[in-house]
PDB file of C-alpha atoms in Angstrom:
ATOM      1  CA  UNK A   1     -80.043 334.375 -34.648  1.00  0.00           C
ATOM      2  CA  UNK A   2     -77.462 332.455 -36.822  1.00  0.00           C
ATOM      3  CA  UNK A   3     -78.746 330.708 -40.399  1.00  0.00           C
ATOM      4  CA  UNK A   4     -76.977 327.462 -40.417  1.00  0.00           C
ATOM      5  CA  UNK A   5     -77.411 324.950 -42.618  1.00  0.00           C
ATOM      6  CA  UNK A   6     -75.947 321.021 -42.420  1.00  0.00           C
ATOM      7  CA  UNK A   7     -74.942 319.046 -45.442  1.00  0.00           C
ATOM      8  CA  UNK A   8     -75.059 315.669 -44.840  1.00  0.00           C
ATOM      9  CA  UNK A   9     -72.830 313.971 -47.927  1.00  0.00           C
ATOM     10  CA  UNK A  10     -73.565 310.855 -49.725  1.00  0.00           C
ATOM     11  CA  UNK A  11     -74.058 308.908 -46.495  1.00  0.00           C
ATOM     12  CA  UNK A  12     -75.573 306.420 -48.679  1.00  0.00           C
ATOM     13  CA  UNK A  13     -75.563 302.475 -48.154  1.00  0.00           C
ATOM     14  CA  UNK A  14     -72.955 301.961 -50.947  1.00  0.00           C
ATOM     15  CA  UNK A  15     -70.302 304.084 -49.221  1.00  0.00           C
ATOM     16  CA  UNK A  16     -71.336 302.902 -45.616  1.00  0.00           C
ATOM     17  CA  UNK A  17     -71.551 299.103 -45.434  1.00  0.00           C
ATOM     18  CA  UNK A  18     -71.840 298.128 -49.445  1.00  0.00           C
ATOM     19  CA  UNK A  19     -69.637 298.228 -52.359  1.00  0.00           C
ATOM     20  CA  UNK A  20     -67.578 300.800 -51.376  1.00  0.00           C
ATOM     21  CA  UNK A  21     -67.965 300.763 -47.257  1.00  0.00           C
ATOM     22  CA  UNK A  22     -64.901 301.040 -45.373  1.00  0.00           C
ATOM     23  CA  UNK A  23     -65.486 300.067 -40.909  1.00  0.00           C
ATOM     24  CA  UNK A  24     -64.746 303.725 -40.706  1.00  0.00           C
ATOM     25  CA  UNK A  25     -67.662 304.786 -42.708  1.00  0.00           C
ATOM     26  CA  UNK A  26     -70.064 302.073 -40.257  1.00  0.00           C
ATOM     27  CA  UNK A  27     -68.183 303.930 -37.273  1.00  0.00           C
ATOM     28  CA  UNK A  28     -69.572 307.603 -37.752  1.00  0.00           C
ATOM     29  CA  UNK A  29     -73.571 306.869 -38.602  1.00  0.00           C
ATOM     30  CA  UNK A  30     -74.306 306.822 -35.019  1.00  0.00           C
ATOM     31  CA  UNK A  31     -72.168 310.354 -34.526  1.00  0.00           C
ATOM     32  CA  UNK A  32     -74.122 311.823 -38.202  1.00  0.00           C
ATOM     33  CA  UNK A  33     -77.756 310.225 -36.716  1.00  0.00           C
ATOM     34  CA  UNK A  34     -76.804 312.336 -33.438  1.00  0.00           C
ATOM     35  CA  UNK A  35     -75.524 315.436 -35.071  1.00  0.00           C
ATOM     36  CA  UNK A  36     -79.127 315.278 -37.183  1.00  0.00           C
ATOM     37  CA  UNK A  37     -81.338 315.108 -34.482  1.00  0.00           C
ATOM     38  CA  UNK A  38     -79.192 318.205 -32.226  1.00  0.00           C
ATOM     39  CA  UNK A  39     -79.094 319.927 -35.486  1.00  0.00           C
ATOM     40  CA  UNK A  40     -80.838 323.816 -34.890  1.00  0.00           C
ATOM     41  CA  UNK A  41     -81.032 324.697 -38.580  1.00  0.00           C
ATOM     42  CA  UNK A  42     -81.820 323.483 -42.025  1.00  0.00           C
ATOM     43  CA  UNK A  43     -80.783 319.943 -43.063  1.00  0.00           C
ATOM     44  CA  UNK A  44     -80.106 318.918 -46.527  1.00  0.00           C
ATOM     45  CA  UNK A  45     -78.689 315.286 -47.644  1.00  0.00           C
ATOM     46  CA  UNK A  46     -76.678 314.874 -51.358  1.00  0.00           C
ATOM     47  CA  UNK A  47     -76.762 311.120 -52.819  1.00  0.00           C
ATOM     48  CA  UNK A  48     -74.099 310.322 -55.394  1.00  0.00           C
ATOM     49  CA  UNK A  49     -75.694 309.090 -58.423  1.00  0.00           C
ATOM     50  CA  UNK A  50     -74.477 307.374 -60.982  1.00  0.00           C
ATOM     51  CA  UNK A  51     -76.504 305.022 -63.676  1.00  0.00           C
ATOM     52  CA  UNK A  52     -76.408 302.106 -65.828  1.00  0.00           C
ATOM     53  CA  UNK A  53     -73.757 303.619 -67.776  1.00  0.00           C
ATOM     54  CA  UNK A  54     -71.002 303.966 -64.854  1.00  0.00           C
ATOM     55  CA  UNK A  55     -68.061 301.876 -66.624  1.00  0.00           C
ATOM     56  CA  UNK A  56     -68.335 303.555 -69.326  1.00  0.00           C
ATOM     57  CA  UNK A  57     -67.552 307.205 -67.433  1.00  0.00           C
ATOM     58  CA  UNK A  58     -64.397 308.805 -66.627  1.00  0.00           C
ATOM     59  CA  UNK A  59     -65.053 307.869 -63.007  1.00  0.00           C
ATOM     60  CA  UNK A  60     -65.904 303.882 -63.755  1.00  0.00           C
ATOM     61  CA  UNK A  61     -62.579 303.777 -65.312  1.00  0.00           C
ATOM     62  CA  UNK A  62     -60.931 305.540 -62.703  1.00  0.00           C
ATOM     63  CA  UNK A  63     -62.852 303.581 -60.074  1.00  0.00           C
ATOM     64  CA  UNK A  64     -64.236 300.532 -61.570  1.00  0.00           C
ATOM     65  CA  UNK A  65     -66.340 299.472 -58.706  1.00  0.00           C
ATOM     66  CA  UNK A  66     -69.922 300.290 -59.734  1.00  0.00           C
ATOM     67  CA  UNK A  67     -71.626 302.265 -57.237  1.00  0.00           C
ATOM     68  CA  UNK A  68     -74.602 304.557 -55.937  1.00  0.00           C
ATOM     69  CA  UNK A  69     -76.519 303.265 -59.398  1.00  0.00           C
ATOM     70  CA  UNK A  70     -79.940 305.061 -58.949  1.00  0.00           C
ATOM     71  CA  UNK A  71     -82.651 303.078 -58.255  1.00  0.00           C
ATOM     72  CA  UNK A  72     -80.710 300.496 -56.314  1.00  0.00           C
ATOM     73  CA  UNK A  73     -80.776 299.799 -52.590  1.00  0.00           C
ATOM     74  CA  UNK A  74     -76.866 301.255 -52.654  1.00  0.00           C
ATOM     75  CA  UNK A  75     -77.770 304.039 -53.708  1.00  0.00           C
ATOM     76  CA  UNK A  76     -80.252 304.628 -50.979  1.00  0.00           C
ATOM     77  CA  UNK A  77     -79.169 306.963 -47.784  1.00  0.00           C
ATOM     78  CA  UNK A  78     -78.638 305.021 -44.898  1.00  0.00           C
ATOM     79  CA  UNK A  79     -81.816 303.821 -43.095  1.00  0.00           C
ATOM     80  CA  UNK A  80     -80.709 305.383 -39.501  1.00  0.00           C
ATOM     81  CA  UNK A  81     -80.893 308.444 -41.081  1.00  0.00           C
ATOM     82  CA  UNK A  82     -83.547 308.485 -44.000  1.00  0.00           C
ATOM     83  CA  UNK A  83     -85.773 307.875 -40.487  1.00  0.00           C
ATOM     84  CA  UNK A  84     -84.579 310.914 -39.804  1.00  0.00           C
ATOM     85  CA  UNK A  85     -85.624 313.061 -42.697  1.00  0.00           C
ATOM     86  CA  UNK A  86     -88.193 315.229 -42.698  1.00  0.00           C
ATOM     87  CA  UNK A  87     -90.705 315.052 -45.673  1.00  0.00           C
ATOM     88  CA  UNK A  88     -89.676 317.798 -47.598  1.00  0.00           C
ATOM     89  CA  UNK A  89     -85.746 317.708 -46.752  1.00  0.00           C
ATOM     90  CA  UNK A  90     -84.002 318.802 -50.047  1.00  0.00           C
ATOM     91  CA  UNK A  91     -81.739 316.080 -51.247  1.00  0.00           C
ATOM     92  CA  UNK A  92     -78.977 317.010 -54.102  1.00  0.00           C
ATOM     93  CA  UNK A  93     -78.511 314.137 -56.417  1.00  0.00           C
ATOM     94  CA  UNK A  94     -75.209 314.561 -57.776  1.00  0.00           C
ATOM     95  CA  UNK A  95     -73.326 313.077 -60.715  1.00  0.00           C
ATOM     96  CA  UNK A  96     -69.874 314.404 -59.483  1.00  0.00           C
ATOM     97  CA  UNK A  97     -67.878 314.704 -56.495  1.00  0.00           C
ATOM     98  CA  UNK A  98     -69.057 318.060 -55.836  1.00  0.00           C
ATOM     99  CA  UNK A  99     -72.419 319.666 -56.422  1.00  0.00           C
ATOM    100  CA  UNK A 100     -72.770 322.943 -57.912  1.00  0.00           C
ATOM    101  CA  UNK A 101     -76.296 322.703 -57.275  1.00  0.00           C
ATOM    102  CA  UNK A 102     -76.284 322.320 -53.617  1.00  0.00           C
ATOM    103  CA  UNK A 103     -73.443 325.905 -53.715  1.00  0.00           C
ATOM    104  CA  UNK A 104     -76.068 327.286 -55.826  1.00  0.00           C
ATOM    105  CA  UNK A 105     -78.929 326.242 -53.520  1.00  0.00           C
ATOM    106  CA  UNK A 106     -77.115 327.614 -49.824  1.00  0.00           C
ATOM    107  CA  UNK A 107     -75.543 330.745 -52.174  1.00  0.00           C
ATOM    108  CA  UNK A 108     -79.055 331.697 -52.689  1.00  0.00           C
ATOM    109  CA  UNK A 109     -79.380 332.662 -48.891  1.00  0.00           C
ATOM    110  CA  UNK A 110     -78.420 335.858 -47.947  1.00  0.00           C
ATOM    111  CA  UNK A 111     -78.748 335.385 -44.312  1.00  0.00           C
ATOM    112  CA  UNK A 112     -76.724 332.118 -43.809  1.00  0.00           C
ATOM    113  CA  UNK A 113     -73.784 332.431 -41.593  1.00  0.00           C
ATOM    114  CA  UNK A 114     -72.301 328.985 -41.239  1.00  0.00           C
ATOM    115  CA  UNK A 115     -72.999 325.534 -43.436  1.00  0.00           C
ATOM    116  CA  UNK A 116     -71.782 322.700 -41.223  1.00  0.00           C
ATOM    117  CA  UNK A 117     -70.634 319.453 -43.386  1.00  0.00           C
ATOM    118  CA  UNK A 118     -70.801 315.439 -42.686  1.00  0.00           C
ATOM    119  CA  UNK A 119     -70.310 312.283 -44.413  1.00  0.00           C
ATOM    120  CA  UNK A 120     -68.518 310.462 -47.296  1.00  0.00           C
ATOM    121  CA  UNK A 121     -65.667 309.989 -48.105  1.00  0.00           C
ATOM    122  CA  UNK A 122     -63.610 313.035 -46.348  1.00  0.00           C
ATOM    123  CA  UNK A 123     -61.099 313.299 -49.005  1.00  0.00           C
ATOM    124  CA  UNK A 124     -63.448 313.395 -51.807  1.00  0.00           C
ATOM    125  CA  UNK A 125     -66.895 314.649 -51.503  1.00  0.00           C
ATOM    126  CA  UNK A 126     -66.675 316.267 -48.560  1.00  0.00           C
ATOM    127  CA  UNK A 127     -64.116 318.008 -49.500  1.00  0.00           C
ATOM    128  CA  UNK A 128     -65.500 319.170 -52.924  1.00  0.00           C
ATOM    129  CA  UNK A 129     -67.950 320.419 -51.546  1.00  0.00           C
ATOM    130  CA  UNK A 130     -66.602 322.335 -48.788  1.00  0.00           C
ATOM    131  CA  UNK A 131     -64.018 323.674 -51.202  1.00  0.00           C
ATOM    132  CA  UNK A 132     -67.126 324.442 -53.590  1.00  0.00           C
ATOM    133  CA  UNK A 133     -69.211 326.495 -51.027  1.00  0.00           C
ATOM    134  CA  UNK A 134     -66.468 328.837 -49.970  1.00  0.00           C
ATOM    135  CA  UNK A 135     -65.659 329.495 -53.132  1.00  0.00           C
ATOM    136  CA  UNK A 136     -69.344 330.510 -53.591  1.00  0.00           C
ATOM    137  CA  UNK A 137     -69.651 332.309 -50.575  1.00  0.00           C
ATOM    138  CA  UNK A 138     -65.908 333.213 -48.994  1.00  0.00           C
ATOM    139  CA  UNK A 139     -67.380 334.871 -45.990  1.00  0.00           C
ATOM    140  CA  UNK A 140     -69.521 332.554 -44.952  1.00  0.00           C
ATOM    141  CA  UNK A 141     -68.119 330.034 -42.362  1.00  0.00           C
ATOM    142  CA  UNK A 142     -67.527 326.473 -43.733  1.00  0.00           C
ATOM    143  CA  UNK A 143     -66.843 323.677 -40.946  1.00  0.00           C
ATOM    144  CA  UNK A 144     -66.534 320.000 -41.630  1.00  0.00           C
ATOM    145  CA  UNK A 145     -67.203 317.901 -37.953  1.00  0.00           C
ATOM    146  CA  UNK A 146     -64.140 315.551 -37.848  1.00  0.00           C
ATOM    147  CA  UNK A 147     -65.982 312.716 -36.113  1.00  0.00           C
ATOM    148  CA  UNK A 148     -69.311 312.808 -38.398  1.00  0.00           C
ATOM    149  CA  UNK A 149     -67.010 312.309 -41.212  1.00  0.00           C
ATOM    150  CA  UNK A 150     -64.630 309.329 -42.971  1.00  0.00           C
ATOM    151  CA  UNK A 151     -62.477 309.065 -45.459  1.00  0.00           C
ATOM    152  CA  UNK A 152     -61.248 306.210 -48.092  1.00  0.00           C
ATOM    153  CA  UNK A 153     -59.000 305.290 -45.421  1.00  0.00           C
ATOM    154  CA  UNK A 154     -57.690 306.904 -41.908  1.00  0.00           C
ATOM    155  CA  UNK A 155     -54.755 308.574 -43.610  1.00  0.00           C
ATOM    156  CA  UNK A 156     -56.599 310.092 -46.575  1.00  0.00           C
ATOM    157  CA  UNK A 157     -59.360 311.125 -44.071  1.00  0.00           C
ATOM    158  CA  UNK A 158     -56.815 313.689 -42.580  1.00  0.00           C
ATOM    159  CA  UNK A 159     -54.732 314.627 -45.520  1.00  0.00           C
ATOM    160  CA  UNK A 160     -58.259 316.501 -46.862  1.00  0.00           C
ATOM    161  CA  UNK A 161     -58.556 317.502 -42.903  1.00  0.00           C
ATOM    162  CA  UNK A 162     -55.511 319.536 -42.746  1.00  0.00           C
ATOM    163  CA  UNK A 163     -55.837 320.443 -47.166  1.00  0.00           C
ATOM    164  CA  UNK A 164     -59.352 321.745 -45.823  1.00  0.00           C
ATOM    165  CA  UNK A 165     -57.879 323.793 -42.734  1.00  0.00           C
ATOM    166  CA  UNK A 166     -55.512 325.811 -45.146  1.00  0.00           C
ATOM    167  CA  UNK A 167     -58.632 326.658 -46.904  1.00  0.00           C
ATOM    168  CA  UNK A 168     -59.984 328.437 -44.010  1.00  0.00           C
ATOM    169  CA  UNK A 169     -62.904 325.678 -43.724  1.00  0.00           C
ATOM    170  CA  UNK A 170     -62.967 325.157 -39.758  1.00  0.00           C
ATOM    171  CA  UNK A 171     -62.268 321.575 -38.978  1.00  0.00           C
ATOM    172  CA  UNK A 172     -64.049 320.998 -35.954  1.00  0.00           C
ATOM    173  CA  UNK A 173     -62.689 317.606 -33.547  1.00  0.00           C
TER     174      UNK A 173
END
């Protein structure tokens, strides 16, 4: 039987319908809820987490909309799907775009054959972390579902579509 494991990325309240929420991002809960509950494998969730300090990072001054702060109720993941968590579902916190963690974590399982990504945004997270496990494990097949996923906008969404598809990560419609 096929190992698969899905990531669900940063679908967090900040990124859906807070500071940072885009319509897009409000669009494709209802399609990550689904995928969830058809999911026949592991499911682990990764929360971008930032603190007090965020300004004051390379990323606050890059992006000075402060964001995913722990604690807060932005930072939480979306209440749709946190009812769909089971009580020991791993959850990554991760102070970066990508988590080497969560590679480390799936890496660790010699019998995995595909990790399945959804979430936020597309064309940064995701796609760190796509580009993060099949770097960790090239034979193993990465595939990002198109419709579970959104980007900072529509056009950015499927630049890091098509930048993941030359990758050999399976973009699935």
């Amino acid at each position: 039987m096929e190992k698969s494991v899905l990531v669900v990325v940063d679908m967090q309240k900040d990124f859906i319908d807070g500071a940072l929420g885009t319509k897009e991002a409000v669009a494709i809960v209802q399609n990550v809820a689904d995928k969830i509950r058809n999911f026949d494998g592991e499911i682990v969730f990764t929360r971008d987490t930032h603190f007090e300090n965020y300004m004051e990072t390379q990323e606050g001054k890059k992006l000075p909309v402060p964001h995913c702060i722990k604690g807060t109720d932005g930072w939480q993941i979306a209440d749709e799907l946190k009812a769909l968590m089971a009580e020991d579902t791993k959850i990554f916190d991760k102070p970066a775009f990508g988590s080497v963690e969560l590679a480390e974590y799936l890496s660790d399982n010699s019998e995995l054959e595909t990790v399945e990504l959804v979430g936020l945004c597309t064309d940064i997270c995701v796609i760190s972390n796509a580009m993060l496990i099949k770097a960790f494990m090239p034979e193993v097949n990465v595939v990002v579902d198109e419709k579970c996923c959104a980007g900072v906008t529509p056009e950015s969404h499927s630049n890091a579509l098509e930048a993941m598809k030359m990758c050999q990560i399976e973009v699935e419609d």
